[in-house]
Coordinates of C-alpha atoms in Angstrom, one line a residue:
Chain A
M46 CA 57.4 -62.9 -72.0
Q47 CA 58.1 -65.8 -74.2
M48 CA 57.4 -69.1 -73.1
A49 CA 58.9 -72.0 -74.8
P50 CA 56.6 -75.1 -74.7
P51 CA 57.6 -77.6 -72.1
S52 CA 59.4 -80.5 -73.1
D53 CA 57.7 -83.8 -74.3
H54 CA 59.4 -85.7 -71.6
L55 CA 57.8 -83.6 -68.9
S56 CA 54.5 -83.7 -70.6
S57 CA 54.5 -87.3 -70.3
L58 CA 55.3 -87.3 -66.4
S59 CA 52.3 -88.1 -64.1
D60 CA 51.0 -85.6 -61.5
A61 CA 52.9 -86.8 -58.8
A62 CA 56.4 -86.9 -60.7
L63 CA 55.6 -83.4 -61.9
M64 CA 54.5 -82.3 -58.2
Q65 CA 58.2 -83.8 -57.4
R66 CA 60.1 -81.5 -59.7
V67 CA 57.8 -78.5 -58.8
A68 CA 59.0 -79.1 -55.2
K69 CA 62.3 -78.3 -56.6
M70 CA 61.2 -75.1 -58.1
D71 CA 61.1 -76.7 -61.7
A72 CA 59.2 -73.8 -63.4
E73 CA 58.8 -75.9 -66.5
A74 CA 57.4 -79.2 -64.5
F75 CA 54.9 -76.5 -63.1
E76 CA 54.2 -75.2 -66.5
V77 CA 52.9 -78.6 -67.7
F78 CA 50.9 -79.0 -64.7
Y79 CA 49.4 -75.8 -65.2
D80 CA 48.4 -76.8 -68.5
R81 CA 47.0 -80.0 -67.5
H82 CA 44.7 -78.6 -65.2
V83 CA 43.9 -75.2 -65.9
S84 CA 40.7 -75.8 -67.8
S85 CA 39.1 -77.7 -65.1
A86 CA 40.5 -75.1 -62.5
Y87 CA 38.8 -72.1 -64.3
A88 CA 35.5 -73.9 -64.9
L89 CA 35.2 -75.0 -61.1
A90 CA 36.3 -71.2 -60.5
Y91 CA 33.8 -69.7 -62.7
R92 CA 31.0 -72.0 -61.5
I93 CA 31.5 -70.7 -58.1
V94 CA 32.4 -67.0 -58.7
G95 CA 30.1 -66.7 -61.5
S96 CA 32.1 -64.2 -63.8
R97 CA 35.7 -64.0 -65.6
Q98 CA 38.1 -61.6 -63.8
P99 CA 37.3 -62.8 -60.3
A100 CA 37.5 -66.5 -61.5
D101 CA 41.0 -65.4 -63.2
D102 CA 42.3 -63.8 -59.9
V103 CA 41.1 -67.4 -58.1
C104 CA 43.0 -69.5 -60.4
Q105 CA 46.1 -67.2 -60.0
E106 CA 46.1 -67.3 -56.5
A107 CA 45.5 -71.2 -56.6
F108 CA 48.1 -72.2 -58.8
L109 CA 50.7 -69.9 -57.4
S110 CA 49.8 -71.2 -54.2
V111 CA 50.4 -74.8 -55.4
W112 CA 53.7 -73.8 -56.9
R113 CA 55.1 -72.2 -53.6
S114 CA 53.7 -75.3 -51.4
A115 CA 54.6 -78.0 -53.9
A116 CA 57.0 -79.4 -51.2
R117 CA 54.2 -80.0 -48.7
Y118 CA 52.5 -82.1 -51.4
D119 CA 52.3 -85.8 -50.1
A120 CA 50.7 -88.2 -52.9
N121 CA 50.0 -90.7 -50.4
L122 CA 47.5 -88.2 -49.1
G123 CA 45.5 -87.6 -52.2
N124 CA 46.1 -86.9 -56.1
A125 CA 47.4 -83.6 -57.1
R126 CA 44.5 -82.9 -59.4
S127 CA 42.2 -82.9 -56.5
W128 CA 44.6 -80.8 -54.4
I129 CA 44.7 -77.8 -57.1
L130 CA 40.8 -78.1 -57.3
A131 CA 40.4 -78.1 -53.7
V132 CA 42.5 -74.9 -53.3
V133 CA 40.6 -73.3 -56.2
R134 CA 37.3 -74.1 -54.5
N135 CA 38.5 -72.6 -51.2
R136 CA 39.9 -69.7 -52.9
A137 CA 36.5 -69.1 -54.8
I138 CA 34.4 -69.4 -51.8
D139 CA 36.7 -67.2 -49.9
H140 CA 36.3 -64.7 -52.9
L141 CA 32.6 -65.0 -52.6
R142 CA 32.3 -64.5 -48.9
R143 CA 34.5 -61.3 -49.3
V144 CA 32.4 -59.7 -51.9
T145 CA 28.8 -60.9 -51.4
R146 CA 28.8 -61.5 -47.6
T147 CA 29.8 -58.2 -46.0
K148 CA 26.3 -57.7 -45.0
E149 CA 25.9 -60.7 -42.8
R150 CA 24.5 -63.3 -45.4
E151 CA 21.9 -61.0 -47.2
V152 CA 22.3 -63.1 -50.5
A153 CA 18.8 -63.8 -51.8
D154 CA 18.3 -67.2 -52.8
E155 CA 17.0 -66.0 -56.2
A156 CA 20.3 -64.2 -56.6
L157 CA 22.1 -67.2 -56.1
A158 CA 20.1 -69.2 -58.4
E159 CA 21.0 -66.6 -61.1
R160 CA 24.4 -66.6 -60.3
H161 CA 24.7 -70.3 -60.2
P162 CA 22.5 -71.6 -62.4
A163 CA 21.5 -75.5 -61.7
P164 CA 23.3 -77.8 -63.8
Q165 CA 20.1 -79.7 -65.0
D166 CA 19.1 -76.6 -66.7
Q167 CA 22.7 -76.1 -68.7
N168 CA 23.0 -77.8 -72.3
T169 CA 25.9 -79.8 -71.5
E170 CA 25.2 -83.0 -73.4
S171 CA 28.2 -82.1 -75.7
T172 CA 30.3 -81.4 -72.8
A173 CA 29.5 -84.5 -71.1
L174 CA 30.8 -86.5 -74.1
R175 CA 33.9 -84.3 -74.2
N176 CA 34.8 -84.4 -70.3
A177 CA 33.7 -87.9 -69.0
Q178 CA 34.6 -86.7 -65.5
A179 CA 32.5 -83.7 -65.6
G180 CA 29.9 -85.7 -67.0
E181 CA 29.9 -88.5 -64.5
T182 CA 29.4 -85.5 -62.0
R183 CA 26.6 -84.1 -63.8
E184 CA 24.9 -87.3 -64.1
L185 CA 25.7 -87.8 -60.2
M186 CA 23.8 -84.5 -59.7
N187 CA 21.0 -85.6 -61.4
E188 CA 20.8 -88.6 -59.5
L189 CA 19.7 -86.6 -56.5
S190 CA 16.4 -85.1 -55.6
D191 CA 15.7 -81.4 -56.3
D192 CA 16.2 -80.9 -52.5
Q193 CA 19.3 -82.8 -52.0
R194 CA 20.7 -81.1 -54.9
R195 CA 19.9 -77.7 -53.8
V196 CA 21.6 -78.1 -50.2
I197 CA 24.3 -79.6 -51.8
E198 CA 25.2 -77.0 -54.3
L199 CA 24.3 -74.1 -51.8
S200 CA 27.3 -75.6 -49.6
F201 CA 29.6 -77.0 -51.8
Y202 CA 29.4 -74.2 -54.8
S203 CA 28.3 -71.4 -52.6
G204 CA 30.2 -71.8 -49.4
Y205 CA 27.0 -71.6 -47.3
S206 CA 26.9 -73.6 -43.8
H207 CA 24.3 -75.9 -42.9
S208 CA 22.9 -73.4 -40.7
E209 CA 22.8 -70.7 -43.1
I210 CA 21.2 -72.9 -45.5
S211 CA 18.6 -73.9 -42.9
E212 CA 17.8 -70.1 -42.3
M213 CA 17.9 -69.5 -46.0
L214 CA 15.4 -72.3 -46.9
E215 CA 13.4 -72.0 -43.8
L216 CA 14.1 -75.6 -43.0
P217 CA 15.0 -77.2 -39.7
L218 CA 18.8 -77.7 -39.3
G219 CA 18.1 -81.3 -38.9
T220 CA 16.7 -81.9 -42.4
V221 CA 19.4 -79.8 -44.0
K222 CA 21.9 -82.2 -42.6
A223 CA 19.9 -85.5 -43.4
R224 CA 19.5 -84.0 -47.1
M225 CA 22.9 -83.6 -47.2
N226 CA 23.9 -87.0 -45.9
R227 CA 21.4 -88.5 -48.1
G228 CA 22.3 -86.8 -51.1
L229 CA 25.9 -87.9 -50.7
A230 CA 25.4 -91.3 -49.8
R231 CA 23.5 -91.4 -52.9
M232 CA 26.5 -90.2 -55.0
R233 CA 29.0 -92.2 -53.1
N234 CA 26.8 -95.2 -53.9
V235 CA 26.7 -94.7 -57.5
L236 CA 30.5 -93.7 -57.6
S237 CA 31.3 -96.9 -55.4
P238 CA 28.6 -99.5 -55.4
G239 CA 28.8 -101.5 -52.1
E240 CA 30.0 -98.6 -49.8
T241 CA 27.5 -98.7 -46.8
A242 CA 25.9 -95.2 -46.0
Chain B
M175 CA 31.0 -78.0 -28.9
S176 CA 27.6 -79.5 -30.4
T177 CA 26.4 -82.6 -28.4
D178 CA 25.2 -83.9 -32.1
D179 CA 26.0 -87.4 -33.1
P180 CA 28.8 -87.0 -35.2
R181 CA 27.8 -89.2 -38.1
D182 CA 24.8 -86.7 -38.6
L183 CA 27.7 -84.2 -39.7
I184 CA 29.5 -86.2 -42.2
G185 CA 27.6 -84.7 -44.7
A186 CA 28.3 -81.2 -44.1
F187 CA 31.7 -81.9 -43.1
V188 CA 32.5 -83.5 -46.6
L189 CA 30.9 -80.4 -48.0
G190 CA 32.8 -77.5 -45.9
A191 CA 29.2 -76.6 -44.4
C192 CA 30.1 -77.3 -40.7
S193 CA 30.7 -74.9 -38.0
V194 CA 34.2 -74.7 -36.5
E195 CA 33.0 -76.2 -33.6
E196 CA 31.5 -79.1 -35.5
H197 CA 34.4 -79.4 -37.8
A198 CA 36.8 -80.0 -34.6
Q199 CA 34.2 -82.4 -33.6
V200 CA 34.2 -84.6 -36.5
R201 CA 38.0 -84.6 -36.8
A202 CA 38.1 -85.8 -33.1
H203 CA 35.9 -88.3 -33.5
M204 CA 37.6 -89.4 -36.6
K205 CA 41.1 -89.8 -34.6
V206 CA 39.3 -92.1 -32.0
D207 CA 37.1 -94.2 -34.2
A208 CA 38.4 -96.0 -37.3
S209 CA 35.2 -97.0 -38.6
F210 CA 34.0 -93.4 -38.3
R211 CA 37.0 -92.2 -40.1
A212 CA 36.6 -94.8 -42.9
E213 CA 33.1 -93.6 -43.5
V214 CA 34.2 -90.1 -43.5
E215 CA 37.0 -90.9 -46.1
S216 CA 34.5 -93.2 -48.2
F217 CA 33.2 -89.7 -49.4
D218 CA 36.2 -88.4 -50.7
V219 CA 35.4 -90.0 -54.1
V220 CA 32.1 -87.7 -53.8
H221 CA 34.0 -84.6 -53.0
D222 CA 36.4 -85.2 -55.7
A223 CA 33.5 -85.9 -58.2
L224 CA 31.9 -82.5 -57.0
L225 CA 35.2 -80.6 -57.9
E226 CA 34.8 -81.9 -61.5
V227 CA 32.5 -79.4 -63.3
P228 CA 32.1 -79.2 -67.2
T229 CA 35.0 -77.4 -68.9
T230 CA 33.6 -76.6 -71.9
L231 CA 30.9 -74.2 -71.5
D232 CA 30.4 -71.2 -73.6
D233 CA 32.8 -68.7 -73.1
V234 CA 34.3 -70.3 -69.9
T235 CA 37.8 -70.4 -70.7
P236 CA 41.0 -69.0 -69.1
G237 CA 41.8 -65.5 -70.1
V238 CA 44.8 -65.2 -72.2
D239 CA 46.7 -63.5 -69.4
L240 CA 46.2 -65.8 -67.0
K241 CA 49.1 -68.3 -68.1
R242 CA 51.2 -65.1 -68.7
S243 CA 51.0 -63.7 -65.1
V244 CA 51.3 -66.8 -63.3
M245 CA 54.0 -68.2 -65.2
E246 CA 56.1 -64.7 -65.0
Q247 CA 55.6 -65.0 -61.3
V248 CA 56.6 -68.6 -61.4
Q249 CA 59.9 -68.3 -63.4
A250 CA 60.7 -65.1 -61.5
E251 CA 60.8 -67.2 -58.3
A252 CA 62.5 -69.8 -60.0
S253 CA 65.2 -67.5 -61.2
L254 CA 66.0 -66.1 -57.9
F255 CA 66.0 -69.9 -56.5
A256 CA 68.5 -70.9 -59.2
A257 CA 70.5 -67.6 -58.1
A258 CA 70.8 -69.0 -54.7
S259 CA 74.1 -71.1 -53.3
T260 CA 73.4 -74.9 -53.0
G261 CA 72.7 -74.6 -49.1
E262 CA 70.4 -71.7 -49.7
R263 CA 68.5 -73.9 -51.8
A264 CA 68.1 -76.7 -49.7
A265 CA 66.9 -74.3 -46.9
I266 CA 64.3 -72.9 -49.1
V267 CA 62.8 -76.4 -50.4
S268 CA 63.1 -77.9 -46.8
R269 CA 59.6 -76.6 -46.2
Q270 CA 59.0 -79.6 -44.6
E271 CA 60.0 -78.0 -41.6
V272 CA 56.7 -76.5 -41.5
P273 CA 54.1 -78.8 -39.9
A274 CA 53.2 -81.5 -42.5
P275 CA 49.9 -80.8 -44.2
S276 CA 47.1 -83.3 -43.6
A277 CA 45.6 -84.9 -46.3
P278 CA 44.5 -82.4 -49.1
R279 CA 40.8 -84.2 -49.0
A280 CA 37.5 -83.1 -48.4
S281 CA 37.8 -83.5 -44.8
T282 CA 40.7 -80.8 -44.4
E283 CA 39.2 -78.4 -46.5
A284 CA 36.7 -76.8 -44.4
P285 CA 36.5 -75.0 -42.6
R286 CA 39.9 -73.9 -43.9
G287 CA 42.3 -71.6 -42.2
T288 CA 44.8 -74.8 -41.5
G289 CA 48.4 -74.7 -42.4
A290 CA 50.3 -71.8 -40.2
P291 CA 53.8 -72.6 -40.1
A292 CA 55.9 -71.7 -37.0
P293 CA 59.1 -69.6 -37.7
S294 CA 62.0 -72.1 -38.6
P295 CA 65.2 -71.6 -36.7
R296 CA 66.8 -73.1 -39.5
R297 CA 65.3 -70.7 -41.8
N298 CA 66.1 -67.9 -39.7
A299 CA 69.7 -68.8 -39.4
F300 CA 70.0 -69.6 -43.0
M301 CA 68.4 -65.8 -43.4
A302 CA 71.0 -64.2 -41.1
A303 CA 73.8 -66.1 -42.6
L304 CA 73.3 -64.2 -45.9
T305 CA 75.6 -61.7 -46.5
S306 CA 74.4 -59.8 -49.8
P307 CA 71.9 -57.7 -48.8
A308 CA 70.5 -57.5 -52.3
R309 CA 70.5 -61.2 -52.4
A310 CA 68.9 -61.5 -48.9
T311 CA 66.3 -59.3 -50.3
A312 CA 65.5 -61.3 -52.8
L313 CA 65.7 -64.7 -51.1
A314 CA 63.7 -63.4 -48.6
A315 CA 61.1 -62.4 -50.8
V316 CA 60.8 -65.9 -52.1
I317 CA 60.8 -67.4 -48.8
V318 CA 58.4 -65.1 -47.4
A319 CA 56.1 -66.0 -50.6
L320 CA 56.5 -69.6 -49.7
I321 CA 55.6 -69.2 -46.4
V322 CA 52.6 -67.4 -47.3
G323 CA 51.9 -69.8 -49.7
G324 CA 51.8 -72.4 -47.1
I325 CA 49.7 -70.5 -44.6
A326 CA 47.1 -69.3 -47.3
L327 CA 46.9 -72.8 -49.0
G328 CA 43.4 -74.4 -48.3
G329 CA 44.3 -77.9 -48.5
G330 CA 47.4 -77.5 -46.1
G331 CA 47.5 -78.9 -42.6
G332 CA 48.3 -77.5 -38.9
S333 CA 46.5 -74.4 -37.8
D334 CA 46.6 -70.7 -38.3
V335 CA 43.8 -69.7 -35.8
R336 CA 45.4 -67.6 -33.3
E337 CA 44.0 -66.1 -30.1
V338 CA 44.5 -62.2 -29.5
N339 CA 44.1 -60.8 -26.5
G340 CA 42.5 -57.1 -26.6
Q341 CA 42.2 -53.9 -24.5
V342 CA 39.1 -52.4 -22.9
T343 CA 38.3 -49.1 -21.6
P344 CA 36.9 -48.5 -18.5
V345 CA 33.6 -47.9 -19.8
A346 CA 33.3 -51.4 -20.9
G347 CA 33.1 -52.6 -16.8
A348 CA 35.6 -53.0 -14.2
N349 CA 36.2 -56.6 -15.0
A350 CA 35.9 -56.6 -18.3
T351 CA 38.0 -58.5 -20.6
V352 CA 38.1 -59.6 -24.3
R353 CA 40.1 -62.1 -26.6
M354 CA 39.7 -62.6 -30.2
V355 CA 40.2 -65.6 -32.1
V356 CA 41.3 -65.1 -35.7
D357 CA 41.0 -67.6 -38.3
K358 CA 41.2 -67.4 -42.2
D359 CA 37.2 -67.2 -42.8
Q360 CA 36.0 -65.6 -39.7
S361 CA 37.1 -64.1 -36.2
R362 CA 35.5 -64.3 -33.1
L363 CA 35.4 -61.6 -30.3
K364 CA 34.7 -63.3 -26.7
L365 CA 34.0 -60.7 -24.4
S366 CA 33.3 -61.4 -20.5
G367 CA 32.5 -58.8 -17.7
F368 CA 31.1 -56.0 -20.1
E369 CA 28.5 -53.9 -19.2
K370 CA 25.3 -54.1 -21.5
A371 CA 25.3 -51.6 -24.5
G372 CA 22.5 -49.8 -23.0
T373 CA 18.6 -49.7 -24.0
G374 CA 18.1 -49.5 -27.5
R375 CA 21.5 -50.0 -28.3
K376 CA 24.0 -52.6 -29.3
Y377 CA 27.7 -53.2 -29.9
Q378 CA 29.1 -52.9 -33.2
V379 CA 32.0 -54.0 -34.7
W380 CA 34.7 -51.9 -36.6
L381 CA 37.7 -52.7 -38.7
K382 CA 40.6 -50.3 -38.9
S383 CA 43.3 -50.6 -41.5
G384 CA 46.0 -48.3 -41.0
D385 CA 45.3 -44.4 -40.6
A386 CA 42.1 -45.0 -42.5
A387 CA 38.8 -44.1 -40.5
P388 CA 37.2 -47.3 -39.4
K389 CA 35.1 -49.2 -41.5
P390 CA 31.5 -50.3 -40.2
T391 CA 30.6 -54.0 -40.2
T392 CA 27.0 -55.3 -39.8
V393 CA 27.9 -57.4 -37.0
L394 CA 25.8 -56.1 -33.9
F395 CA 25.3 -58.0 -30.5
D396 CA 25.2 -57.5 -26.9
V397 CA 26.4 -59.4 -24.0
D398 CA 24.4 -61.3 -21.8
A399 CA 23.1 -60.6 -17.9
R400 CA 26.7 -61.8 -17.0
G401 CA 28.1 -59.6 -19.2
N402 CA 29.4 -62.4 -21.5
G403 CA 29.1 -62.1 -25.4
T404 CA 30.2 -63.4 -28.6
A405 CA 30.5 -61.7 -32.0
T406 CA 31.5 -63.5 -35.1
V407 CA 33.0 -61.2 -37.7
P408 CA 32.9 -62.8 -41.1
G409 CA 35.9 -62.9 -43.5
D410 CA 39.5 -62.6 -43.6
M411 CA 41.4 -60.2 -41.5
K412 CA 44.1 -59.6 -43.9
G413 CA 44.7 -55.9 -44.2
V414 CA 42.9 -55.2 -40.9
D415 CA 45.1 -53.9 -38.3
D416 CA 42.6 -53.2 -35.5
V417 CA 39.1 -54.4 -34.4
L418 CA 36.8 -51.9 -32.6
V419 CA 33.6 -52.0 -30.6
T420 CA 31.7 -49.3 -29.9
S421 CA 28.0 -48.9 -28.4
E422 CA 25.6 -47.6 -31.1
P423 CA 21.7 -47.3 -31.8
E424 CA 20.6 -50.9 -32.4
S425 CA 20.6 -50.4 -36.2
G426 CA 24.0 -49.7 -36.4
S427 CA 26.0 -46.9 -37.4
Q428 CA 28.0 -45.7 -40.4
T429 CA 30.6 -43.9 -38.4
P430 CA 31.3 -44.4 -34.6
T431 CA 29.2 -42.2 -32.6
T432 CA 30.9 -43.2 -29.0
D433 CA 34.4 -44.2 -27.9
P434 CA 35.4 -47.7 -28.5
V435 CA 34.7 -50.0 -25.4
L436 CA 37.3 -52.3 -26.6
H437 CA 40.4 -52.5 -28.8
V438 CA 41.7 -55.8 -30.7
Q439 CA 45.4 -55.4 -32.7
I440 CA 45.5 -58.0 -35.0

């Protein structure tokens, strides 16, 4: 299928304005939205599922889901970028659960670490320069202790519940909850100085 | 329901790491305690930051076919929409008739499984009014896709948790009953009045699709002394027609060795 590039006019619209058009099934507006966010969506999907084909599948499902549900989008409740990324995350975690958890969560911690290398081990200095938000997130994660980062990554990027993490790491559930709370509070304090924990 | 202080659960809630019960506990507390809600929502910025991962890692770029396949589907549905009459288009676009979504924020993202729209009388009337079978088929496909999209969308609102009553066989117990709570991420069998599985045996859950042989799960459980038991079946029930439970050796089986004690039609 030959696809003509979307008009400049559409490309200058905000996400909220694009979503209003997408809600009326404007395919061109959707294409602009897609082009604007697919790289981030794909990076997130890949971060979670760890390989190309599932990441493609996750992104396809997520973008089509947004296309078909755009009329339900309310800009007052959150921005569209967060919305598509949250949908991608959900689909990616669903994929992980389907693929890797049919044996009652037997995925070894080591295997997880292999599948999801910790951000601090990645050479992303140039990435941080090119992608301010992602770089900021990386820096945020580096604000955390190893223990805090571990429980946050296992939950957010691998989809494990706190009780599963408790079992996996052989830690009391209260410890896992506390690490999550403290880690997120620390990140929030960096992002929004002045907020109270 | 957990009796934990809901504040202890905020981190797990934001990260999507709560149990279903805990998630409900936090949501309920948010409704009655404005300061608690504000505290939870103050973590939205963290949730959004976690969604941002580097986009230029080596070789991590979208496949060349991804955009083509997405846009082909989008343009096909847009074309069908364009072919509909004004009234028909209005009916399709009026997807707001489904329960309004809650905020697409961290707090609504986990556990997922929210957003099941009830059938819309208006939409049904619209469908009935169509006179062209071909067009009805095409538009129905679009509408079904839209509704499915609404159901499946992780950030949607409402709830697609549903409860199904199952059937039990006499061997289960004279007063045995079973219900299944079906959710997007996991489902839960709730048994009462069942006989125990037997010495050295467990109940095992099987999933059946169409005429295929039941597929084993690793879900093994037993009921307590009062005959009550709960079994959580992970994963989506999409494609599953029936859930069966049999008594098996305590390590489980690859094929059923006894007749089912219960059957839940999804």
